């Protein structure tokens, strides 16, 4: 839960992989989408910026709808793996 007294935070980043593991649901599932959207709305309510990985069309749509400020396109391990394959 977001605590509004924490003024030092600039961005609240939602790791969809981590959330899916924490709540035991698949990426893009209705349950995870509800959790994510409700959380994004709370962050916006407290005027903090939101971060989200855009690893599917579903999350791109959520990003557009809620005007996500901080967007990631990949995880570090995927970037490293792709670079190693090109060596």
mmCIF file of C-alpha atoms in Angstrom:
data_model
loop_
_atom_site.group_PDB
_atom_site.id
_atom_site.type_symbol
_atom_site.label_atom_id
_atom_site.label_comp_id
_atom_site.label_asym_id
_atom_site.label_seq_id
_atom_site.Cartn_x
_atom_site.Cartn_y
_atom_site.Cartn_z
ATOM 1 C CA UNK A 1 0.000 0.000 0.000
ATOM 2 C CA UNK A 2 1.262 3.435 -0.890
ATOM 3 C CA UNK A 3 1.922 5.688 2.076
ATOM 4 C CA UNK A 4 1.298 9.324 1.067
ATOM 5 C CA UNK A 5 3.751 10.610 3.678
ATOM 6 C CA UNK A 6 6.662 9.195 1.657
ATOM 7 C CA UNK A 7 7.445 12.309 -0.355
ATOM 8 C CA UNK A 8 10.927 11.179 -1.372
ATOM 9 C CA UNK A 9 9.612 8.677 -3.898
ATOM 10 C CA UNK A 10 9.471 9.875 -7.492
ATOM 11 C CA UNK A 11 8.366 6.700 -9.278
ATOM 12 C CA UNK A 12 6.524 3.597 -8.138
ATOM 13 C CA UNK A 13 7.548 0.774 -10.470
ATOM 14 C CA UNK A 14 5.349 -2.291 -10.836
ATOM 15 C CA UNK A 15 7.296 -5.401 -11.783
ATOM 16 C CA UNK A 16 4.745 -7.552 -13.545
ATOM 17 C CA UNK A 17 6.887 -10.690 -13.273
ATOM 18 C CA UNK A 18 7.283 -10.171 -9.539
ATOM 19 C CA UNK A 19 3.591 -9.432 -9.045
ATOM 20 C CA UNK A 20 2.587 -12.538 -10.988
ATOM 21 C CA UNK A 21 4.772 -14.678 -8.726
ATOM 22 C CA UNK A 22 3.605 -12.939 -5.546
ATOM 23 C CA UNK A 23 -0.069 -13.410 -6.396
ATOM 24 C CA UNK A 24 0.374 -16.792 -8.081
ATOM 25 C CA UNK A 25 -1.150 -15.807 -11.402
ATOM 26 C CA UNK A 26 -0.033 -15.602 -15.012
ATOM 27 C CA UNK A 27 1.132 -12.448 -16.751
ATOM 28 C CA UNK A 28 -1.858 -10.746 -18.350
ATOM 29 C CA UNK A 29 -4.400 -12.685 -16.291
ATOM 30 C CA UNK A 30 -7.570 -10.843 -15.238
ATOM 31 C CA UNK A 31 -6.507 -11.140 -11.586
ATOM 32 C CA UNK A 32 -3.102 -9.576 -12.224
ATOM 33 C CA UNK A 33 -4.650 -6.866 -14.402
ATOM 34 C CA UNK A 34 -7.070 -5.907 -11.595
ATOM 35 C CA UNK A 35 -4.255 -5.761 -9.050
ATOM 36 C CA UNK A 36 -2.089 -3.706 -11.382
ATOM 37 C CA UNK A 37 -4.798 -1.245 -12.434
ATOM 38 C CA UNK A 38 -6.021 -0.704 -8.858
ATOM 39 C CA UNK A 39 -2.429 -0.091 -7.752
ATOM 40 C CA UNK A 40 -1.743 2.316 -10.629
ATOM 41 C CA UNK A 41 -4.867 4.303 -9.732
ATOM 42 C CA UNK A 42 -3.663 4.625 -6.119
ATOM 43 C CA UNK A 43 -0.239 5.852 -7.195
ATOM 44 C CA UNK A 44 -1.800 8.410 -9.551
ATOM 45 C CA UNK A 45 -4.127 9.551 -6.758
ATOM 46 C CA UNK A 46 -1.073 10.432 -4.656
ATOM 47 C CA UNK A 47 0.495 12.262 -7.616
ATOM 48 C CA UNK A 48 3.440 9.910 -7.980
ATOM 49 C CA UNK A 49 4.788 8.688 -11.298
ATOM 50 C CA UNK A 50 4.175 5.113 -12.375
ATOM 51 C CA UNK A 51 6.662 2.690 -13.908
ATOM 52 C CA UNK A 52 5.701 -0.419 -15.876
ATOM 53 C CA UNK A 53 7.337 -2.889 -18.245
ATOM 54 C CA UNK A 54 5.690 -2.999 -21.652
ATOM 55 C CA UNK A 55 6.322 -6.656 -22.447
ATOM 56 C CA UNK A 56 2.922 -7.344 -24.022
ATOM 57 C CA UNK A 57 0.166 -5.547 -25.908
ATOM 58 C CA UNK A 58 -1.918 -5.737 -22.732
ATOM 59 C CA UNK A 59 0.599 -3.676 -20.762
ATOM 60 C CA UNK A 60 1.092 -1.259 -23.662
ATOM 61 C CA UNK A 61 -2.676 -0.634 -23.590
ATOM 62 C CA UNK A 62 -2.640 -0.099 -19.820
ATOM 63 C CA UNK A 63 0.308 2.258 -20.224
ATOM 64 C CA UNK A 64 -1.528 4.348 -22.792
ATOM 65 C CA UNK A 65 -4.778 4.428 -20.824
ATOM 66 C CA UNK A 66 -3.165 5.522 -17.551
ATOM 67 C CA UNK A 67 -0.405 7.630 -19.151
ATOM 68 C CA UNK A 68 2.411 5.669 -17.518
ATOM 69 C CA UNK A 69 5.438 7.919 -17.015
ATOM 70 C CA UNK A 70 8.293 5.423 -16.769
ATOM 71 C CA UNK A 71 8.314 2.590 -19.308
ATOM 72 C CA UNK A 72 10.691 -0.322 -19.712
ATOM 73 C CA UNK A 73 10.863 -2.504 -22.790
ATOM 74 C CA UNK A 74 12.902 -5.454 -21.509
ATOM 75 C CA UNK A 75 14.578 -6.968 -18.468
ATOM 76 C CA UNK A 76 18.342 -6.935 -18.008
ATOM 77 C CA UNK A 77 18.721 -10.704 -18.333
ATOM 78 C CA UNK A 78 16.927 -10.669 -21.701
ATOM 79 C CA UNK A 79 19.123 -7.832 -22.974
ATOM 80 C CA UNK A 80 22.294 -9.655 -21.868
ATOM 81 C CA UNK A 81 21.098 -12.934 -23.396
ATOM 82 C CA UNK A 82 20.351 -11.304 -26.758
ATOM 83 C CA UNK A 83 23.730 -9.548 -26.757
ATOM 84 C CA UNK A 84 25.568 -12.800 -25.936
ATOM 85 C CA UNK A 85 23.877 -14.577 -28.849
ATOM 86 C CA UNK A 86 25.210 -11.906 -31.199
ATOM 87 C CA UNK A 87 28.836 -12.421 -30.141
#
